[in-house]
Amino acid sequence: MQTFSIAIHGGAGTLVKGLMTQELEAQYKEALKIARDLGYDILKQGGSALDAVEVSVKSLEDSPLFNAGKGAVFTAEGTHEMDAAIMEGKHLEAGAVSLITGIKNPVTLARDVMEKSYHVFLAGEGAMQFAKGLDYKVENPDYFYDDVRYQQWQGIKDSDTFQLDHSVKKDGKFGTVGAVACDQHGTVAAATSTGGMTNKKWGRVGDSPMIGAGNYANNKTCAVSCTGSGEFFIRGVVAYDVSCLMEHKDMSVEDASNEVIHKRILEINGDGGLIAVDAQGNIAMPFNTEGMYRASKSSNGDEEISIYK
Ligand code: ASP
């Protein structure tokens, strides 16, 4: 019987163990468990990988703990600009949005771009018009306000720097989110959602919504969702690179993912990690940072919820 499985992440970065309270760690693990199990239940009932990854990512977007949806970081202008992508591996269909504001679940808007428009990628004002045409509610900025994120931003607001929220050592809040799944039919899907980097400006877009960079799915190979400093993941075309190594070099999902995260992306100093699942349900979750919020569950009985190495 086809193995079905799901993996999710809540961001990779300098997650320093000593700076995390036990209580907060428990909160993160609980949020990961809820998100993972929501997706897994869909797979178990025979549902699609696409539905599973969307449900899991929505759950993470609704949590203030992660840098996506409700917990999105502040831009240089003190706003929240979010990016998301979703892709399924049978027909290579994909949808993505970038620089959107006020949308509670960017991953669902990305799916609507895939299913209800002729396009793959909508950005900014146009993406918002598309959302309004579908009667999306635009949340008040208060919905996205979070004191920890605000303090993160205050720390670098007057500088020219921008930063990966996962690498702020003094607090425990990190996390672009993503999910990959393989369903009972051997179809894979990937979804990724983020608020990007704290203090970003000039319409900066990271890898998360870019098909092939931060998110990719192909039944011939695997589904991948990335997290880390997006600039490097774009230049490394990381998600597609994992797929290419599998397709053209006949590597396993584990070997291909390790090769990209522990070798190829390091060659250009890229920090981060990824989650991947192949069409047989095998999972890989490598990262070259100190930690990555992650969880997985497979019908073969394997399951995991971890933060550090
Ligand atoms: N990759 C995301 C970006 O560059 C950030 C992250 O993974 O947290 O926008």
PDB file of C-alpha atoms and ligand atoms in Angstrom:
ATOM      1  CA  MET A   1       0.000   0.000   0.000  1.00  0.00           C
ATOM      2  CA  GLN A   2       1.115   3.536  -0.770  1.00  0.00           C
ATOM      3  CA  THR A   3       2.690   5.218   2.261  1.00  0.00           C
ATOM      4  CA  PHE A   4       1.179   8.630   2.991  1.00  0.00           C
ATOM      5  CA  SER A   5       2.934  11.234   5.084  1.00  0.00           C
ATOM      6  CA  ILE A   6       3.240  14.879   6.005  1.00  0.00           C
ATOM      7  CA  ALA A   7       6.025  17.145   7.241  1.00  0.00           C
ATOM      8  CA  ILE A   8       5.722  20.735   8.414  1.00  0.00           C
ATOM      9  CA  HIS A   9       8.152  23.448   9.461  1.00  0.00           C
ATOM     10  CA  GLY A  10       7.857  26.659  11.423  1.00  0.00           C
ATOM     11  CA  GLY A  11      11.162  28.227  10.370  1.00  0.00           C
ATOM     12  CA  ALA A  12      14.883  27.579  10.724  1.00  0.00           C
ATOM     13  CA  GLY A  13      17.425  29.839  12.382  1.00  0.00           C
ATOM     14  CA  THR A  14      19.589  30.500  15.378  1.00  0.00           C
ATOM     15  CA  LEU A  15      17.256  28.929  17.863  1.00  0.00           C
ATOM     16  CA  VAL A  16      19.360  28.979  20.998  1.00  0.00           C
ATOM     17  CA  LYS A  17      18.155  26.376  23.421  1.00  0.00           C
ATOM     18  CA  GLY A  18      19.167  28.178  26.589  1.00  0.00           C
ATOM     19  CA  LEU A  19      17.133  31.220  25.604  1.00  0.00           C
ATOM     20  CA  MET A  20      13.902  29.325  25.217  1.00  0.00           C
ATOM     21  CA  THR A  21      11.712  28.689  28.246  1.00  0.00           C
ATOM     22  CA  GLN A  22      10.253  25.253  28.755  1.00  0.00           C
ATOM     23  CA  GLU A  23       6.807  26.723  28.630  1.00  0.00           C
ATOM     24  CA  LEU A  24       7.396  28.413  25.280  1.00  0.00           C
ATOM     25  CA  GLU A  25       8.984  25.281  23.877  1.00  0.00           C
ATOM     26  CA  ALA A  26       5.879  23.356  24.892  1.00  0.00           C
ATOM     27  CA  GLN A  27       3.694  25.953  23.156  1.00  0.00           C
ATOM     28  CA  TYR A  28       5.678  25.604  19.931  1.00  0.00           C
ATOM     29  CA  LYS A  29       5.500  21.844  20.024  1.00  0.00           C
ATOM     30  CA  GLU A  30       1.784  21.909  20.678  1.00  0.00           C
ATOM     31  CA  ALA A  31       1.193  24.293  17.754  1.00  0.00           C
ATOM     32  CA  LEU A  32       3.303  22.061  15.492  1.00  0.00           C
ATOM     33  CA  LYS A  33       1.434  18.962  16.626  1.00  0.00           C
ATOM     34  CA  ILE A  34      -1.974  20.510  15.978  1.00  0.00           C
ATOM     35  CA  ALA A  35      -0.968  21.710  12.506  1.00  0.00           C
ATOM     36  CA  ARG A  36       0.654  18.408  11.560  1.00  0.00           C
ATOM     37  CA  ASP A  37      -2.242  16.280  12.784  1.00  0.00           C
ATOM     38  CA  LEU A  38      -4.834  18.378  10.967  1.00  0.00           C
ATOM     39  CA  GLY A  39      -3.031  17.655   7.701  1.00  0.00           C
ATOM     40  CA  TYR A  40      -2.342  14.024   8.539  1.00  0.00           C
ATOM     41  CA  ASP A  41      -6.026  13.367   9.298  1.00  0.00           C
ATOM     42  CA  ILE A  42      -6.941  14.562   5.822  1.00  0.00           C
ATOM     43  CA  LEU A  43      -4.430  12.155   4.281  1.00  0.00           C
ATOM     44  CA  LYS A  44      -5.668   9.321   6.473  1.00  0.00           C
ATOM     45  CA  GLN A  45      -9.235   9.869   5.301  1.00  0.00           C
ATOM     46  CA  GLY A  46      -8.030   9.587   1.698  1.00  0.00           C
ATOM     47  CA  GLY A  47      -7.950  13.350   1.101  1.00  0.00           C
ATOM     48  CA  SER A  48      -5.495  15.121  -1.182  1.00  0.00           C
ATOM     49  CA  ALA A  49      -1.976  16.252  -0.377  1.00  0.00           C
ATOM     50  CA  LEU A  50      -3.047  19.710  -1.532  1.00  0.00           C
ATOM     51  CA  ASP A  51      -5.831  19.923   1.068  1.00  0.00           C
ATOM     52  CA  ALA A  52      -3.479  18.566   3.726  1.00  0.00           C
ATOM     53  CA  VAL A  53      -0.729  21.135   3.176  1.00  0.00           C
ATOM     54  CA  GLU A  54      -3.214  23.996   2.994  1.00  0.00           C
ATOM     55  CA  VAL A  55      -4.894  23.006   6.269  1.00  0.00           C
ATOM     56  CA  SER A  56      -1.580  22.588   8.085  1.00  0.00           C
ATOM     57  CA  VAL A  57      -0.210  25.908   6.863  1.00  0.00           C
ATOM     58  CA  LYS A  58      -3.457  27.707   7.736  1.00  0.00           C
ATOM     59  CA  SER A  59      -3.187  26.414  11.273  1.00  0.00           C
ATOM     60  CA  LEU A  60       0.382  27.756  11.547  1.00  0.00           C
ATOM     61  CA  GLU A  61      -0.700  31.075   9.991  1.00  0.00           C
ATOM     62  CA  ASP A  62      -3.368  31.426  12.660  1.00  0.00           C
ATOM     63  CA  SER A  63      -0.797  31.034  15.450  1.00  0.00           C
ATOM     64  CA  PRO A  64       0.987  34.188  16.666  1.00  0.00           C
ATOM     65  CA  LEU A  65       4.101  32.068  17.292  1.00  0.00           C
ATOM     66  CA  PHE A  66       5.216  31.898  13.668  1.00  0.00           C
ATOM     67  CA  ASN A  67       6.215  34.497  11.096  1.00  0.00           C
ATOM     68  CA  ALA A  68       3.252  33.994   8.773  1.00  0.00           C
ATOM     69  CA  GLY A  69      -0.324  35.223   8.818  1.00  0.00           C
ATOM     70  CA  LYS A  70      -1.141  36.441  12.330  1.00  0.00           C
ATOM     71  CA  GLY A  71       2.490  36.434  13.482  1.00  0.00           C
ATOM     72  CA  ALA A  72       3.970  38.134  10.394  1.00  0.00           C
ATOM     73  CA  VAL A  73       6.954  40.419  11.089  1.00  0.00           C
ATOM     74  CA  PHE A  74       7.033  44.200  10.629  1.00  0.00           C
ATOM     75  CA  THR A  75       8.327  45.826   7.446  1.00  0.00           C
ATOM     76  CA  ALA A  76      10.451  49.016   7.506  1.00  0.00           C
ATOM     77  CA  GLU A  77       7.203  50.985   7.200  1.00  0.00           C
ATOM     78  CA  GLY A  78       5.652  49.260  10.204  1.00  0.00           C
ATOM     79  CA  THR A  79       3.253  47.215   8.084  1.00  0.00           C
ATOM     80  CA  HIS A  80       2.956  43.506   7.371  1.00  0.00           C
ATOM     81  CA  GLU A  81       3.561  42.246   3.836  1.00  0.00           C
ATOM     82  CA  MET A  82       3.039  38.558   3.346  1.00  0.00           C
ATOM     83  CA  ASP A  83       4.060  36.017   0.712  1.00  0.00           C
ATOM     84  CA  ALA A  84       2.752  32.489   0.098  1.00  0.00           C
ATOM     85  CA  ALA A  85       2.824  29.705  -2.475  1.00  0.00           C
ATOM     86  CA  ILE A  86       1.193  26.335  -3.030  1.00  0.00           C
ATOM     87  CA  MET A  87       1.901  23.645  -5.635  1.00  0.00           C
ATOM     88  CA  GLU A  88       0.698  20.131  -6.442  1.00  0.00           C
ATOM     89  CA  GLY A  89       2.854  17.543  -8.125  1.00  0.00           C
ATOM     90  CA  LYS A  90       0.498  15.674 -10.453  1.00  0.00           C
ATOM     91  CA  HIS A  91      -0.269  18.421 -12.955  1.00  0.00           C
ATOM     92  CA  LEU A  92       2.405  20.851 -11.718  1.00  0.00           C
ATOM     93  CA  GLU A  93      -0.261  23.388 -10.872  1.00  0.00           C
ATOM     94  CA  ALA A  94       0.794  26.274  -8.698  1.00  0.00           C
ATOM     95  CA  GLY A  95      -0.383  29.547  -7.199  1.00  0.00           C
ATOM     96  CA  ALA A  96       1.467  32.283  -5.366  1.00  0.00           C
ATOM     97  CA  VAL A  97       0.945  35.721  -3.852  1.00  0.00           C
ATOM     98  CA  SER A  98       3.396  38.328  -2.694  1.00  0.00           C
ATOM     99  CA  LEU A  99       3.354  41.655  -0.858  1.00  0.00           C
ATOM    100  CA  ILE A 100      -0.208  41.205   0.325  1.00  0.00           C
ATOM    101  CA  THR A 101      -1.603  42.915   3.407  1.00  0.00           C
ATOM    102  CA  GLY A 102      -4.512  42.206   5.739  1.00  0.00           C
ATOM    103  CA  ILE A 103      -5.204  38.680   4.501  1.00  0.00           C
ATOM    104  CA  LYS A 104      -5.613  36.210   7.367  1.00  0.00           C
ATOM    105  CA  ASN A 105      -4.592  33.129   5.381  1.00  0.00           C
ATOM    106  CA  PRO A 106      -2.252  33.967   2.492  1.00  0.00           C
ATOM    107  CA  VAL A 107      -1.915  30.257   1.602  1.00  0.00           C
ATOM    108  CA  THR A 108      -5.619  30.101   0.742  1.00  0.00           C
ATOM    109  CA  LEU A 109      -5.299  33.142  -1.477  1.00  0.00           C
ATOM    110  CA  ALA A 110      -2.351  31.432  -3.223  1.00  0.00           C
ATOM    111  CA  ARG A 111      -4.558  28.385  -3.789  1.00  0.00           C
ATOM    112  CA  ASP A 112      -7.289  30.625  -5.202  1.00  0.00           C
ATOM    113  CA  VAL A 113      -4.765  32.120  -7.619  1.00  0.00           C
ATOM    114  CA  MET A 114      -4.003  28.559  -8.722  1.00  0.00           C
ATOM    115  CA  GLU A 115      -7.620  27.468  -9.047  1.00  0.00           C
ATOM    116  CA  LYS A 116      -9.575  30.626  -9.833  1.00  0.00           C
ATOM    117  CA  SER A 117      -7.280  32.716 -12.036  1.00  0.00           C
ATOM    118  CA  TYR A 118      -5.387  32.029 -15.256  1.00  0.00           C
ATOM    119  CA  HIS A 119      -2.200  33.045 -13.523  1.00  0.00           C
ATOM    120  CA  VAL A 120       0.390  31.589 -11.204  1.00  0.00           C
ATOM    121  CA  PHE A 121       1.743  34.591  -9.317  1.00  0.00           C
ATOM    122  CA  LEU A 122      -0.062  37.782  -8.264  1.00  0.00           C
ATOM    123  CA  ALA A 123       1.614  40.539  -6.277  1.00  0.00           C
ATOM    124  CA  GLY A 124       0.815  43.684  -4.307  1.00  0.00           C
ATOM    125  CA  GLU A 125      -2.164  45.833  -5.207  1.00  0.00           C
ATOM    126  CA  GLY A 126      -3.266  43.487  -7.978  1.00  0.00           C
ATOM    127  CA  ALA A 127      -3.260  40.484  -5.659  1.00  0.00           C
ATOM    128  CA  MET A 128      -5.343  42.493  -3.195  1.00  0.00           C
ATOM    129  CA  GLN A 129      -7.849  43.378  -5.945  1.00  0.00           C
ATOM    130  CA  PHE A 130      -8.089  39.697  -6.810  1.00  0.00           C
ATOM    131  CA  ALA A 131      -8.719  38.874  -3.131  1.00  0.00           C
ATOM    132  CA  LYS A 132     -11.377  41.552  -2.804  1.00  0.00           C
ATOM    133  CA  GLY A 133     -13.069  40.220  -5.947  1.00  0.00           C
ATOM    134  CA  LEU A 134     -13.376  36.901  -4.120  1.00  0.00           C
ATOM    135  CA  ASP A 135     -14.821  38.643  -1.048  1.00  0.00           C
ATOM    136  CA  TYR A 136     -11.813  38.111   1.180  1.00  0.00           C
ATOM    137  CA  LYS A 137     -12.073  40.063   4.412  1.00  0.00           C
ATOM    138  CA  VAL A 138      -9.226  42.527   4.862  1.00  0.00           C
ATOM    139  CA  GLU A 139      -8.218  42.398   8.506  1.00  0.00           C
ATOM    140  CA  ASN A 140      -7.429  45.493  10.488  1.00  0.00           C
ATOM    141  CA  PRO A 141      -3.645  45.922  11.182  1.00  0.00           C
ATOM    142  CA  ASP A 142      -4.427  45.169  14.852  1.00  0.00           C
ATOM    143  CA  TYR A 143      -5.030  41.555  13.940  1.00  0.00           C
ATOM    144  CA  PHE A 144      -1.333  41.215  13.039  1.00  0.00           C
ATOM    145  CA  TYR A 145       0.046  43.283  15.924  1.00  0.00           C
ATOM    146  CA  ASP A 146       2.349  41.365  18.195  1.00  0.00           C
ATOM    147  CA  ASP A 147       4.480  42.912  20.865  1.00  0.00           C
ATOM    148  CA  VAL A 148       7.491  40.658  20.392  1.00  0.00           C
ATOM    149  CA  ARG A 149       7.527  41.305  16.641  1.00  0.00           C
ATOM    150  CA  TYR A 150       7.137  45.027  17.318  1.00  0.00           C
ATOM    151  CA  GLN A 151      10.134  45.017  19.658  1.00  0.00           C
ATOM    152  CA  GLN A 152      12.182  43.058  17.087  1.00  0.00           C
ATOM    153  CA  TRP A 153      11.431  45.737  14.559  1.00  0.00           C
ATOM    154  CA  GLN A 154      12.155  48.600  16.966  1.00  0.00           C
ATOM    155  CA  GLY A 155      15.617  47.117  17.459  1.00  0.00           C
ATOM    156  CA  ILE A 156      16.621  47.616  13.817  1.00  0.00           C
ATOM    157  CA  LYS A 157      14.039  50.034  12.469  1.00  0.00           C
ATOM    158  CA  ASP A 158      16.388  52.979  12.031  1.00  0.00           C
ATOM    159  CA  SER A 159      19.113  50.958  10.401  1.00  0.00           C
ATOM    160  CA  ASP A 160      19.591  49.740   6.876  1.00  0.00           C
ATOM    161  CA  THR A 161      19.585  46.141   7.957  1.00  0.00           C
ATOM    162  CA  PHE A 162      16.862  43.585   7.714  1.00  0.00           C
ATOM    163  CA  GLN A 163      16.874  40.273   9.434  1.00  0.00           C
ATOM    164  CA  LEU A 164      15.638  36.756   9.566  1.00  0.00           C
ATOM    165  CA  ASP A 165      13.198  36.749  12.445  1.00  0.00           C
ATOM    166  CA  HIS A 166      14.355  33.281  13.478  1.00  0.00           C
ATOM    167  CA  SER A 167      17.796  34.559  14.295  1.00  0.00           C
ATOM    168  CA  VAL A 168      16.927  37.083  16.952  1.00  0.00           C
ATOM    169  CA  LYS A 169      18.422  35.512  19.992  1.00  0.00           C
ATOM    170  CA  LYS A 170      16.765  37.460  22.719  1.00  0.00           C
ATOM    171  CA  ASP A 171      13.275  36.200  22.153  1.00  0.00           C
ATOM    172  CA  GLY A 172      11.658  32.963  21.235  1.00  0.00           C
ATOM    173  CA  LYS A 173       9.704  33.936  18.153  1.00  0.00           C
ATOM    174  CA  PHE A 174      10.711  32.581  14.791  1.00  0.00           C
ATOM    175  CA  GLY A 175       9.215  31.119  11.809  1.00  0.00           C
ATOM    176  CA  THR A 176       8.208  31.126   8.206  1.00  0.00           C
ATOM    177  CA  VAL A 177       5.927  28.117   7.862  1.00  0.00           C
ATOM    178  CA  GLY A 178       5.523  25.322   5.357  1.00  0.00           C
ATOM    179  CA  ALA A 179       4.106  21.863   4.755  1.00  0.00           C
ATOM    180  CA  VAL A 180       4.759  19.032   2.314  1.00  0.00           C
ATOM    181  CA  ALA A 181       2.631  15.920   1.947  1.00  0.00           C
ATOM    182  CA  CYS A 182       2.252  12.734  -0.053  1.00  0.00           C
ATOM    183  CA  ASP A 183      -1.290  11.332  -0.241  1.00  0.00           C
ATOM    184  CA  GLN A 184      -2.662   7.825  -0.696  1.00  0.00           C
ATOM    185  CA  HIS A 185      -2.524   8.246  -4.480  1.00  0.00           C
ATOM    186  CA  GLY A 186       1.150   9.150  -4.468  1.00  0.00           C
ATOM    187  CA  THR A 187       0.496  12.797  -5.286  1.00  0.00           C
ATOM    188  CA  VAL A 188       2.693  15.287  -3.495  1.00  0.00           C
ATOM    189  CA  ALA A 189       2.077  18.946  -2.633  1.00  0.00           C
ATOM    190  CA  ALA A 190       3.922  21.788  -0.942  1.00  0.00           C
ATOM    191  CA  ALA A 191       2.824  25.060   0.666  1.00  0.00           C
ATOM    192  CA  THR A 192       4.884  27.874   2.193  1.00  0.00           C
ATOM    193  CA  SER A 193       3.822  31.122   3.876  1.00  0.00           C
ATOM    194  CA  THR A 194       5.791  33.980   5.428  1.00  0.00           C
ATOM    195  CA  GLY A 195       5.909  37.551   6.606  1.00  0.00           C
ATOM    196  CA  GLY A 196       9.451  37.682   5.159  1.00  0.00           C
ATOM    197  CA  MET A 197      12.283  39.476   6.947  1.00  0.00           C
ATOM    198  CA  THR A 198      11.894  42.043   9.733  1.00  0.00           C
ATOM    199  CA  ASN A 199      12.441  45.621   8.496  1.00  0.00           C
ATOM    200  CA  LYS A 200      12.314  44.629   4.810  1.00  0.00           C
ATOM    201  CA  LYS A 201      11.671  47.448   2.371  1.00  0.00           C
ATOM    202  CA  TRP A 202      11.425  48.362  -1.317  1.00  0.00           C
ATOM    203  CA  GLY A 203       8.921  45.612  -1.979  1.00  0.00           C
ATOM    204  CA  ARG A 204      11.442  42.960  -1.025  1.00  0.00           C
ATOM    205  CA  VAL A 205      10.269  39.465  -1.952  1.00  0.00           C
ATOM    206  CA  GLY A 206      11.910  36.325  -0.593  1.00  0.00           C
ATOM    207  CA  ASP A 207      12.044  32.752  -1.825  1.00  0.00           C
ATOM    208  CA  SER A 208       8.855  31.543  -0.133  1.00  0.00           C
ATOM    209  CA  PRO A 209       6.358  32.508  -2.868  1.00  0.00           C
ATOM    210  CA  MET A 210       8.754  31.751  -5.743  1.00  0.00           C
ATOM    211  CA  ILE A 211       7.990  28.455  -7.405  1.00  0.00           C
ATOM    212  CA  GLY A 212      11.217  26.480  -7.562  1.00  0.00           C
ATOM    213  CA  ALA A 213      13.070  28.592  -5.005  1.00  0.00           C
ATOM    214  CA  GLY A 214      11.170  28.215  -1.715  1.00  0.00           C
ATOM    215  CA  ASN A 215       8.382  25.906  -2.809  1.00  0.00           C
ATOM    216  CA  TYR A 216       8.025  23.127  -5.384  1.00  0.00           C
ATOM    217  CA  ALA A 217       6.146  19.878  -6.019  1.00  0.00           C
ATOM    218  CA  ASN A 218       6.465  17.220  -8.708  1.00  0.00           C
ATOM    219  CA  ASN A 219       5.162  13.646  -8.500  1.00  0.00           C
ATOM    220  CA  LYS A 220       8.213  12.450 -10.458  1.00  0.00           C
ATOM    221  CA  THR A 221      10.410  13.511  -7.574  1.00  0.00           C
ATOM    222  CA  CYS A 222       9.226  15.286  -4.431  1.00  0.00           C
ATOM    223  CA  ALA A 223       7.563  18.255  -2.750  1.00  0.00           C
ATOM    224  CA  VAL A 224       9.754  20.824  -0.979  1.00  0.00           C
ATOM    225  CA  SER A 225       9.180  23.821   1.326  1.00  0.00           C
ATOM    226  CA  CYS A 226      12.168  25.947   2.371  1.00  0.00           C
ATOM    227  CA  THR A 227      13.007  28.352   5.186  1.00  0.00           C
ATOM    228  CA  GLY A 228      16.028  30.576   5.714  1.00  0.00           C
ATOM    229  CA  SER A 229      17.573  33.711   4.246  1.00  0.00           C
ATOM    230  CA  GLY A 230      15.515  33.964   1.096  1.00  0.00           C
ATOM    231  CA  GLU A 231      18.105  35.770  -1.001  1.00  0.00           C
ATOM    232  CA  PHE A 232      20.328  32.667  -0.966  1.00  0.00           C
ATOM    233  CA  PHE A 233      17.454  30.289  -1.562  1.00  0.00           C
ATOM    234  CA  ILE A 234      16.435  32.276  -4.628  1.00  0.00           C
ATOM    235  CA  ARG A 235      19.971  32.229  -6.019  1.00  0.00           C
ATOM    236  CA  GLY A 236      20.288  28.520  -5.301  1.00  0.00           C
ATOM    237  CA  VAL A 237      16.832  27.727  -6.781  1.00  0.00           C
ATOM    238  CA  VAL A 238      16.809  25.385  -3.829  1.00  0.00           C
ATOM    239  CA  ALA A 239      13.462  23.584  -3.990  1.00  0.00           C
ATOM    240  CA  TYR A 240      13.863  22.793  -7.675  1.00  0.00           C
ATOM    241  CA  ASP A 241      17.490  21.857  -7.140  1.00  0.00           C
ATOM    242  CA  VAL A 242      16.419  19.071  -4.753  1.00  0.00           C
ATOM    243  CA  SER A 243      13.946  17.838  -7.372  1.00  0.00           C
ATOM    244  CA  CYS A 244      16.587  18.027 -10.129  1.00  0.00           C
ATOM    245  CA  LEU A 245      19.114  16.013  -8.151  1.00  0.00           C
ATOM    246  CA  MET A 246      16.487  13.314  -7.713  1.00  0.00           C
ATOM    247  CA  GLU A 247      15.375  13.394 -11.335  1.00  0.00           C
ATOM    248  CA  HIS A 248      18.708  13.664 -13.082  1.00  0.00           C
ATOM    249  CA  LYS A 249      21.113  12.087 -10.623  1.00  0.00           C
ATOM    250  CA  ASP A 250      18.748   9.472  -9.297  1.00  0.00           C
ATOM    251  CA  MET A 251      19.360  10.547  -5.702  1.00  0.00           C
ATOM    252  CA  SER A 252      16.972   9.725  -2.842  1.00  0.00           C
ATOM    253  CA  VAL A 253      14.975  12.557  -1.299  1.00  0.00           C
ATOM    254  CA  GLU A 254      17.201  12.346   1.763  1.00  0.00           C
ATOM    255  CA  ASP A 255      20.496  12.491  -0.159  1.00  0.00           C
ATOM    256  CA  ALA A 256      19.295  15.249  -2.482  1.00  0.00           C
ATOM    257  CA  SER A 257      18.022  17.381   0.412  1.00  0.00           C
ATOM    258  CA  ASN A 258      21.241  16.916   2.371  1.00  0.00           C
ATOM    259  CA  GLU A 259      23.375  17.723  -0.657  1.00  0.00           C
ATOM    260  CA  VAL A 260      21.543  21.012  -1.169  1.00  0.00           C
ATOM    261  CA  ILE A 261      21.370  22.141   2.480  1.00  0.00           C
ATOM    262  CA  HIS A 262      24.736  20.894   3.708  1.00  0.00           C
ATOM    263  CA  LYS A 263      26.766  21.563   0.573  1.00  0.00           C
ATOM    264  CA  ARG A 264      25.363  23.521  -2.331  1.00  0.00           C
ATOM    265  CA  ILE A 265      23.634  26.325  -0.402  1.00  0.00           C
ATOM    266  CA  LEU A 266      26.536  26.569   2.045  1.00  0.00           C
ATOM    267  CA  GLU A 267      28.874  27.282  -0.870  1.00  0.00           C
ATOM    268  CA  ILE A 268      27.112  30.627  -1.245  1.00  0.00           C
ATOM    269  CA  ASN A 269      26.811  31.048   2.576  1.00  0.00           C
ATOM    270  CA  GLY A 270      23.100  30.361   2.674  1.00  0.00           C
ATOM    271  CA  ASP A 271      21.578  29.519   6.047  1.00  0.00           C
ATOM    272  CA  GLY A 272      18.345  27.650   6.542  1.00  0.00           C
ATOM    273  CA  GLY A 273      16.636  24.355   5.988  1.00  0.00           C
ATOM    274  CA  LEU A 274      13.899  22.556   4.138  1.00  0.00           C
ATOM    275  CA  ILE A 275      11.330  19.820   4.423  1.00  0.00           C
ATOM    276  CA  ALA A 276      10.763  17.385   1.560  1.00  0.00           C
ATOM    277  CA  VAL A 277       8.659  14.319   0.843  1.00  0.00           C
ATOM    278  CA  ASP A 278       8.902  12.024  -2.167  1.00  0.00           C
ATOM    279  CA  ALA A 279       6.046  10.279  -3.959  1.00  0.00           C
ATOM    280  CA  GLN A 280       6.660   7.142  -1.898  1.00  0.00           C
ATOM    281  CA  GLY A 281       6.097   9.109   1.312  1.00  0.00           C
ATOM    282  CA  ASN A 282       9.761   9.293   2.442  1.00  0.00           C
ATOM    283  CA  ILE A 283      10.569  12.445   4.384  1.00  0.00           C
ATOM    284  CA  ALA A 284      13.745  14.560   4.771  1.00  0.00           C
ATOM    285  CA  MET A 285      14.082  17.616   7.056  1.00  0.00           C
ATOM    286  CA  PRO A 286      17.704  18.893   6.918  1.00  0.00           C
ATOM    287  CA  PHE A 287      18.861  22.324   8.163  1.00  0.00           C
ATOM    288  CA  ASN A 288      22.273  23.965   8.518  1.00  0.00           C
ATOM    289  CA  THR A 289      21.224  26.333  11.326  1.00  0.00           C
ATOM    290  CA  GLU A 290      21.040  25.583  15.027  1.00  0.00           C
ATOM    291  CA  GLY A 291      17.431  24.619  14.862  1.00  0.00           C
ATOM    292  CA  MET A 292      14.309  24.302  12.767  1.00  0.00           C
ATOM    293  CA  TYR A 293      10.784  23.971  14.129  1.00  0.00           C
ATOM    294  CA  ARG A 294       9.540  20.807  12.485  1.00  0.00           C
ATOM    295  CA  ALA A 295       7.161  17.892  12.748  1.00  0.00           C
ATOM    296  CA  SER A 296       6.296  14.897  10.625  1.00  0.00           C
ATOM    297  CA  LYS A 297       4.037  11.873  10.600  1.00  0.00           C
ATOM    298  CA  SER A 298       3.864   8.920   8.250  1.00  0.00           C
ATOM    299  CA  SER A 299       1.450   6.006   7.803  1.00  0.00           C
ATOM    300  CA  ASN A 300       4.459   3.717   8.316  1.00  0.00           C
ATOM    301  CA  GLY A 301       4.336   4.720  12.001  1.00  0.00           C
ATOM    302  CA  ASP A 302       7.208   7.232  12.061  1.00  0.00           C
ATOM    303  CA  GLU A 303       6.537  10.548  13.736  1.00  0.00           C
ATOM    304  CA  GLU A 304       8.555  13.437  15.095  1.00  0.00           C
ATOM    305  CA  ILE A 305       8.192  16.884  16.667  1.00  0.00           C
ATOM    306  CA  SER A 306      11.548  18.655  17.149  1.00  0.00           C
ATOM    307  CA  ILE A 307      13.241  22.017  17.356  1.00  0.00           C
ATOM    308  CA  TYR A 308      16.986  21.471  17.758  1.00  0.00           C
ATOM    309  CA  LYS A 309      19.438  19.068  16.123  1.00  0.00           C
TER     310      LYS A 309
HETATM  311  N1  ASP B   1      12.681  32.465   3.528  1.00  0.00           N
HETATM  312  C1  ASP B   1      11.946  33.564   4.097  1.00  0.00           C
HETATM  313  C2  ASP B   1      12.231  34.831   3.343  1.00  0.00           C
HETATM  314  O1  ASP B   1      13.363  35.057   2.978  1.00  0.00           O
HETATM  315  C3  ASP B   1      12.287  33.806   5.521  1.00  0.00           C
HETATM  316  C4  ASP B   1      12.161  32.635   6.416  1.00  0.00           C
HETATM  317  O2  ASP B   1      12.315  31.491   6.033  1.00  0.00           O
HETATM  318  O3  ASP B   1      11.895  32.883   7.584  1.00  0.00           O
HETATM  319  O4  ASP B   1      11.335  35.623   3.158  1.00  0.00           O
END
